[in-house]
PDB file of C-alpha atoms in Angstrom:
ATOM      1  CA  ALA A   1      -0.108   0.057  -0.022  1.00 94.00           C
ATOM      2  CA  ILE A   2       1.255   3.457  -0.750  1.00 97.00           C
ATOM      3  CA  THR A   3      -0.052   6.390   1.298  1.00 97.00           C
ATOM      4  CA  VAL A   4      -0.353   9.780  -0.281  1.00 97.00           C
ATOM      5  CA  THR A   5      -0.656  12.909   1.836  1.00 97.00           C
ATOM      6  CA  ASN A   6      -2.924  15.964   1.417  1.00 96.00           C
ATOM      7  CA  ASN A   7      -1.205  19.037   3.226  1.00 96.00           C
ATOM      8  CA  THR A   8      -3.909  21.424   2.179  1.00 94.00           C
ATOM      9  CA  ALA A   9      -6.925  22.434   3.894  1.00 96.00           C
ATOM     10  CA  SER A  10      -9.187  21.453   0.533  1.00 95.00           C
ATOM     11  CA  THR A  11      -9.886  17.900  -0.504  1.00 96.00           C
ATOM     12  CA  LEU A  12      -7.755  17.213  -3.952  1.00 95.00           C
ATOM     13  CA  THR A  13     -10.032  15.545  -6.711  1.00 95.00           C
ATOM     14  CA  ASN A  14      -8.276  13.583  -9.709  1.00 95.00           C
ATOM     15  CA  PHE A  15      -5.168  14.746  -8.587  1.00 94.00           C
ATOM     16  CA  GLN A  16      -1.579  13.550 -10.098  1.00 95.00           C
ATOM     17  CA  VAL A  17       0.641  12.127  -7.622  1.00 96.00           C
ATOM     18  CA  SER A  18       4.384  10.939  -8.684  1.00 96.00           C
ATOM     19  CA  ILE A  19       5.361   7.468  -7.288  1.00 97.00           C
ATOM     20  CA  PRO A  20       8.739   6.184  -7.431  1.00 97.00           C
ATOM     21  CA  VAL A  21       8.706   2.653  -8.300  1.00 98.00           C
ATOM     22  CA  THR A  22      11.340   0.212  -7.770  1.00 98.00           C
ATOM     23  CA  TYR A  23      11.647  -2.738  -9.936  1.00 98.00           C
ATOM     24  CA  ASP A  24      10.840  -6.314  -8.520  1.00 97.00           C
ATOM     25  CA  ALA A  25      11.646  -9.534  -9.994  1.00 97.00           C
ATOM     26  CA  ASP A  26       7.737 -10.144 -10.532  1.00 97.00           C
ATOM     27  CA  MET A  27       7.268  -7.035 -12.670  1.00 97.00           C
ATOM     28  CA  GLN A  28       7.612  -6.742 -16.413  1.00 98.00           C
ATOM     29  CA  ALA A  29      11.231  -5.284 -17.355  1.00 98.00           C
ATOM     30  CA  ASP A  30       9.278  -2.212 -18.798  1.00 97.00           C
ATOM     31  CA  PHE A  31       6.642  -1.589 -16.249  1.00 98.00           C
ATOM     32  CA  ASP A  32       3.718  -2.393 -18.435  1.00 97.00           C
ATOM     33  CA  ASP A  33       1.835  -4.518 -16.010  1.00 98.00           C
ATOM     34  CA  LEU A  34       1.498  -1.876 -13.389  1.00 98.00           C
ATOM     35  CA  ARG A  35      -1.798  -1.246 -12.178  1.00 98.00           C
ATOM     36  CA  PHE A  36      -3.462   1.170  -9.377  1.00 98.00           C
ATOM     37  CA  THR A  37      -6.410   1.218  -7.710  1.00 98.00           C
ATOM     38  CA  ASN A  38      -8.084   3.459  -4.778  1.00 98.00           C
ATOM     39  CA  SER A  39      -9.053   1.885  -1.570  1.00 96.00           C
ATOM     40  CA  SER A  40     -12.427   0.624  -2.812  1.00 97.00           C
ATOM     41  CA  GLY A  41     -10.513  -1.242  -5.585  1.00 97.00           C
ATOM     42  CA  THR A  42     -11.322   1.345  -8.203  1.00 98.00           C
ATOM     43  CA  ALA A  43      -8.812   1.666 -10.955  1.00 98.00           C
ATOM     44  CA  LEU A  44      -6.725   4.781 -11.154  1.00 98.00           C
ATOM     45  CA  ASP A  45      -5.268   6.090 -14.497  1.00 98.00           C
ATOM     46  CA  HIS A  46      -1.511   6.418 -14.614  1.00 98.00           C
ATOM     47  CA  TRP A  47       1.239   7.391 -16.824  1.00 96.00           C
ATOM     48  CA  THR A  48       4.929   6.114 -17.044  1.00 97.00           C
ATOM     49  CA  GLU A  49       6.981   9.117 -17.074  1.00 93.00           C
ATOM     50  CA  THR A  50      10.171   7.603 -17.361  1.00 93.00           C
ATOM     51  CA  TYR A  51      11.504   4.149 -16.833  1.00 96.00           C
ATOM     52  CA  THR A  52      15.137   2.290 -16.925  1.00 97.00           C
ATOM     53  CA  ALA A  53      14.216  -1.432 -17.910  1.00 98.00           C
ATOM     54  CA  SER A  54      14.450  -3.637 -15.043  1.00 98.00           C
ATOM     55  CA  THR A  55      15.602  -0.723 -12.415  1.00 98.00           C
ATOM     56  CA  SER A  56      12.882   1.862 -11.557  1.00 98.00           C
ATOM     57  CA  ALA A  57      10.106   4.032 -13.167  1.00 98.00           C
ATOM     58  CA  THR A  58       8.333   7.363 -12.081  1.00 97.00           C
ATOM     59  CA  VAL A  59       4.871   6.935 -12.413  1.00 98.00           C
ATOM     60  CA  LEU A  60       1.980   9.313 -12.163  1.00 97.00           C
ATOM     61  CA  VAL A  61      -1.116   8.198 -10.743  1.00 98.00           C
ATOM     62  CA  GLU A  62      -4.333  10.277 -10.864  1.00 97.00           C
ATOM     63  CA  VAL A  63      -5.846   9.819  -7.405  1.00 98.00           C
ATOM     64  CA  ASP A  64      -9.510  10.090  -7.565  1.00 97.00           C
ATOM     65  CA  SER A  65      -9.835  11.933  -3.927  1.00 97.00           C
ATOM     66  CA  ILE A  66      -7.391  12.724  -1.082  1.00 97.00           C
ATOM     67  CA  PRO A  67      -9.152  14.300   1.775  1.00 97.00           C
ATOM     68  CA  ALA A  68      -8.367  18.002   3.315  1.00 97.00           C
ATOM     69  CA  SER A  69      -5.517  17.734   5.577  1.00 97.00           C
ATOM     70  CA  SER A  70      -5.463  14.044   5.268  1.00 97.00           C
ATOM     71  CA  SER A  71      -4.361  11.035   3.250  1.00 97.00           C
ATOM     72  CA  ALA A  72      -5.361   8.519   0.704  1.00 98.00           C
ATOM     73  CA  THR A  73      -4.268   4.801   0.069  1.00 98.00           C
ATOM     74  CA  VAL A  74      -3.333   3.790  -3.217  1.00 98.00           C
ATOM     75  CA  TYR A  75      -2.512  -0.011  -4.110  1.00 98.00           C
ATOM     76  CA  MET A  76      -0.031  -0.826  -6.590  1.00 98.00           C
ATOM     77  CA  TYR A  77      -0.547  -4.485  -8.444  1.00 98.00           C
ATOM     78  CA  TYR A  78       1.948  -6.083 -10.738  1.00 98.00           C
ATOM     79  CA  SER A  79       3.042  -9.753 -11.475  1.00 97.00           C
ATOM     80  CA  ASN A  80       0.862 -10.269 -14.823  1.00 96.00           C
ATOM     81  CA  SER A  81       3.335 -11.288 -17.831  1.00 95.00           C
ATOM     82  CA  SER A  82       0.707 -11.138 -20.374  1.00 96.00           C
ATOM     83  CA  ALA A  83      -0.704  -7.340 -19.370  1.00 97.00           C
ATOM     84  CA  THR A  84      -0.150  -4.922 -22.026  1.00 97.00           C
ATOM     85  CA  ASN A  85       0.757  -1.160 -21.438  1.00 96.00           C
ATOM     86  CA  GLY A  86      -2.083   0.470 -19.102  1.00 96.00           C
ATOM     87  CA  SER A  87      -0.182   3.919 -18.866  1.00 96.00           C
ATOM     88  CA  SER A  88      -1.959   6.885 -20.354  1.00 95.00           C
ATOM     89  CA  ILE A  89      -0.943  10.375 -20.198  1.00 92.00           C
ATOM     90  CA  GLY A  90      -4.334  11.445 -22.201  1.00 88.00           C
ATOM     91  CA  ASN A  91      -6.232   9.502 -19.274  1.00 93.00           C
ATOM     92  CA  THR A  92      -4.164  10.846 -16.254  1.00 95.00           C
ATOM     93  CA  PHE A  93      -4.144  14.323 -17.215  1.00 90.00           C
ATOM     94  CA  VAL A  94      -6.697  16.713 -18.731  1.00 85.00           C
ATOM     95  CA  PHE A  95      -4.444  17.213 -21.561  1.00 84.00           C
ATOM     96  CA  GLY A  96      -0.886  15.537 -22.676  1.00 86.00           C
ATOM     97  CA  ASP A  97       0.836  14.131 -25.657  1.00 88.00           C
ATOM     98  CA  GLU A  98       3.545  11.724 -25.941  1.00 89.00           C
ATOM     99  CA  PHE A  99       4.455  12.263 -29.570  1.00 88.00           C
ATOM    100  CA  SER A 100       4.333   8.527 -29.959  1.00 88.00           C
ATOM    101  CA  GLY A 101       3.457   8.487 -33.800  1.00 88.00           C
ATOM    102  CA  SER A 102       5.502  10.056 -36.972  1.00 90.00           C
ATOM    103  CA  SER A 103       3.636  12.947 -37.256  1.00 88.00           C
ATOM    104  CA  VAL A 104       1.723  15.960 -35.311  1.00 87.00           C
ATOM    105  CA  ASP A 105      -1.452  14.550 -33.930  1.00 88.00           C
ATOM    106  CA  ALA A 106      -4.155  16.490 -35.562  1.00 86.00           C
ATOM    107  CA  GLY A 107      -6.768  15.055 -33.087  1.00 86.00           C
ATOM    108  CA  VAL A 108      -4.777  16.782 -30.421  1.00 85.00           C
ATOM    109  CA  TRP A 109      -3.730  20.113 -31.870  1.00 86.00           C
ATOM    110  CA  THR A 110      -4.314  22.766 -34.371  1.00 83.00           C
ATOM    111  CA  VAL A 111      -1.396  23.443 -36.724  1.00 82.00           C
ATOM    112  CA  THR A 112      -1.295  26.997 -37.717  1.00 80.00           C
ATOM    113  CA  ASP A 113       1.957  26.729 -39.525  1.00 78.00           C
ATOM    114  CA  ALA A 114       3.554  23.101 -40.286  1.00 77.00           C
ATOM    115  CA  THR A 115       6.828  24.492 -41.387  1.00 79.00           C
ATOM    116  CA  GLY A 116       9.546  22.602 -39.610  1.00 80.00           C
ATOM    117  CA  TRP A 117       7.514  20.674 -37.419  1.00 82.00           C
ATOM    118  CA  SER A 118       8.380  16.978 -37.267  1.00 85.00           C
ATOM    119  CA  VAL A 119       7.614  14.056 -34.659  1.00 90.00           C
ATOM    120  CA  ALA A 120       9.893  11.104 -34.174  1.00 90.00           C
ATOM    121  CA  GLY A 121      11.070   9.089 -31.013  1.00 87.00           C
ATOM    122  CA  GLY A 122       8.734  10.679 -28.602  1.00 87.00           C
ATOM    123  CA  GLU A 123       9.896  14.063 -29.519  1.00 87.00           C
ATOM    124  CA  LEU A 124       8.189  17.040 -31.197  1.00 85.00           C
ATOM    125  CA  SER A 125      10.787  19.254 -32.954  1.00 83.00           C
ATOM    126  CA  GLY A 126      10.623  22.449 -34.675  1.00 78.00           C
ATOM    127  CA  THR A 127      12.995  24.123 -36.929  1.00 76.00           C
ATOM    128  CA  ASN A 128      11.500  27.453 -37.613  1.00 70.00           C
ATOM    129  CA  THR A 129      10.421  30.671 -35.606  1.00 65.00           C
ATOM    130  CA  THR A 130       6.813  31.033 -37.518  1.00 71.00           C
ATOM    131  CA  GLY A 131       5.520  27.644 -36.653  1.00 72.00           C
ATOM    132  CA  ARG A 132       2.773  27.316 -34.379  1.00 76.00           C
ATOM    133  CA  LEU A 133       0.874  24.490 -32.559  1.00 79.00           C
ATOM    134  CA  THR A 134      -2.357  25.065 -30.484  1.00 80.00           C
ATOM    135  CA  SER A 135      -4.163  22.442 -28.372  1.00 82.00           C
ATOM    136  CA  ILE A 136      -7.601  21.656 -29.482  1.00 80.00           C
ATOM    137  CA  SER A 137      -8.688  21.290 -25.662  1.00 80.00           C
ATOM    138  CA  THR A 138      -9.407  24.497 -23.812  1.00 78.00           C
ATOM    139  CA  PHE A 139      -8.659  24.835 -19.909  1.00 74.00           C
ATOM    140  CA  SER A 140      -9.876  26.466 -16.931  1.00 70.00           C
ATOM    141  CA  SER A 141      -8.128  29.418 -15.370  1.00 62.00           C
ATOM    142  CA  THR A 142      -7.025  26.842 -12.658  1.00 69.00           C
ATOM    143  CA  SER A 143      -4.676  25.187 -14.878  1.00 72.00           C
ATOM    144  CA  VAL A 144      -1.110  24.597 -14.514  1.00 74.00           C
ATOM    145  CA  LEU A 145       1.261  24.119 -17.535  1.00 74.00           C
ATOM    146  CA  GLU A 146       4.028  21.637 -17.533  1.00 76.00           C
ATOM    147  CA  ILE A 147       6.440  21.165 -20.424  1.00 76.00           C
ATOM    148  CA  LYS A 148       9.508  19.176 -21.138  1.00 76.00           C
ATOM    149  CA  SER A 149      11.655  20.648 -23.642  1.00 74.00           C
ATOM    150  CA  ARG A 150      15.419  20.805 -24.832  1.00 72.00           C
ATOM    151  CA  TYR A 151      16.938  22.705 -27.557  1.00 72.00           C
ATOM    152  CA  THR A 152      19.980  22.198 -29.776  1.00 74.00           C
ATOM    153  CA  THR A 153      20.156  25.438 -31.485  1.00 72.00           C
ATOM    154  CA  LEU A 154      18.760  28.740 -30.155  1.00 68.00           C
ATOM    155  CA  PRO A 155      17.551  31.419 -32.628  1.00 67.00           C
ATOM    156  CA  GLY A 156      18.571  34.471 -32.412  1.00 69.00           C
ATOM    157  CA  ASN A 157      15.638  36.310 -32.458  1.00 67.00           C
ATOM    158  CA  GLY A 158      13.916  34.185 -29.157  1.00 65.00           C
ATOM    159  CA  TYR A 159      11.641  31.401 -28.918  1.00 66.00           C
ATOM    160  CA  MET A 160       8.757  30.359 -26.855  1.00 66.00           C
ATOM    161  CA  VAL A 161       8.426  26.688 -25.447  1.00 70.00           C
ATOM    162  CA  GLY A 162       5.081  27.228 -24.190  1.00 73.00           C
ATOM    163  CA  GLY A 163       2.234  29.229 -22.704  1.00 71.00           C
ATOM    164  CA  PHE A 164      -1.648  30.209 -22.458  1.00 68.00           C
ATOM    165  CA  ASN A 165      -3.374  32.335 -25.189  1.00 66.00           C
ATOM    166  CA  LEU A 166      -5.673  34.521 -23.130  1.00 64.00           C
ATOM    167  CA  SER A 167      -7.467  36.043 -26.248  1.00 62.00           C
ATOM    168  CA  THR A 168      -6.538  36.597 -29.657  1.00 61.00           C
ATOM    169  CA  SER A 169      -4.513  39.749 -28.387  1.00 62.00           C
ATOM    170  CA  ASN A 170      -3.237  38.635 -25.358  1.00 60.00           C
ATOM    171  CA  GLY A 171      -1.168  35.466 -23.996  1.00 62.00           C
ATOM    172  CA  ILE A 172       1.362  34.393 -21.509  1.00 60.00           C
ATOM    173  CA  GLY A 173       4.118  31.963 -21.756  1.00 60.00           C
ATOM    174  CA  TYR A 174       8.013  31.591 -21.512  1.00 56.00           C
ATOM    175  CA  LEU A 175       9.994  33.468 -23.895  1.00 53.00           C
ATOM    176  CA  GLY A 176      13.443  32.761 -24.023  1.00 55.00           C
ATOM    177  CA  HIS A 177      15.962  35.288 -26.031  1.00 50.00           C
ATOM    178  CA  PRO A 178      19.573  34.871 -26.074  1.00 53.00           C
ATOM    179  CA  GLY A 179      21.909  37.486 -25.183  1.00 49.00           C
TER     180      GLY A 179
END
């Protein structure tokens, strides 16, 4: 059993909790057989963020409810050699994309300018400063934006990794500008 604690005065609902998992010989080497439930036995969505085969994994579990200033119990199951991968970023978060295909997923993104965009090896690559992707999903004002990014070459005129478009003329985001 895994105890997750809520140190706030409000109940957390559908809250993602990071759970480090150390490999056990009864697990699949790629952690595909991991499953999680709440104390009532209801399956909980999860996403395997990273793993090193037969060593460890970081799994984010969407816990249905963690009472205010209290804790909840999550159960982890494994040892099913025929289980297929149950990890899903889209079910665990309001929005997410692992870029698992070979092109930008038109069911997730609106492509304003496709010039320079490519998808390979679980990464989205952009090679021009005018290209733009916009999520099809819209979000409430209580959303948190988390982006994992890296760059190989910085454009001299700056770059924007991600942000929120508040209206057609107003937005916020991270703008990197070398110099």
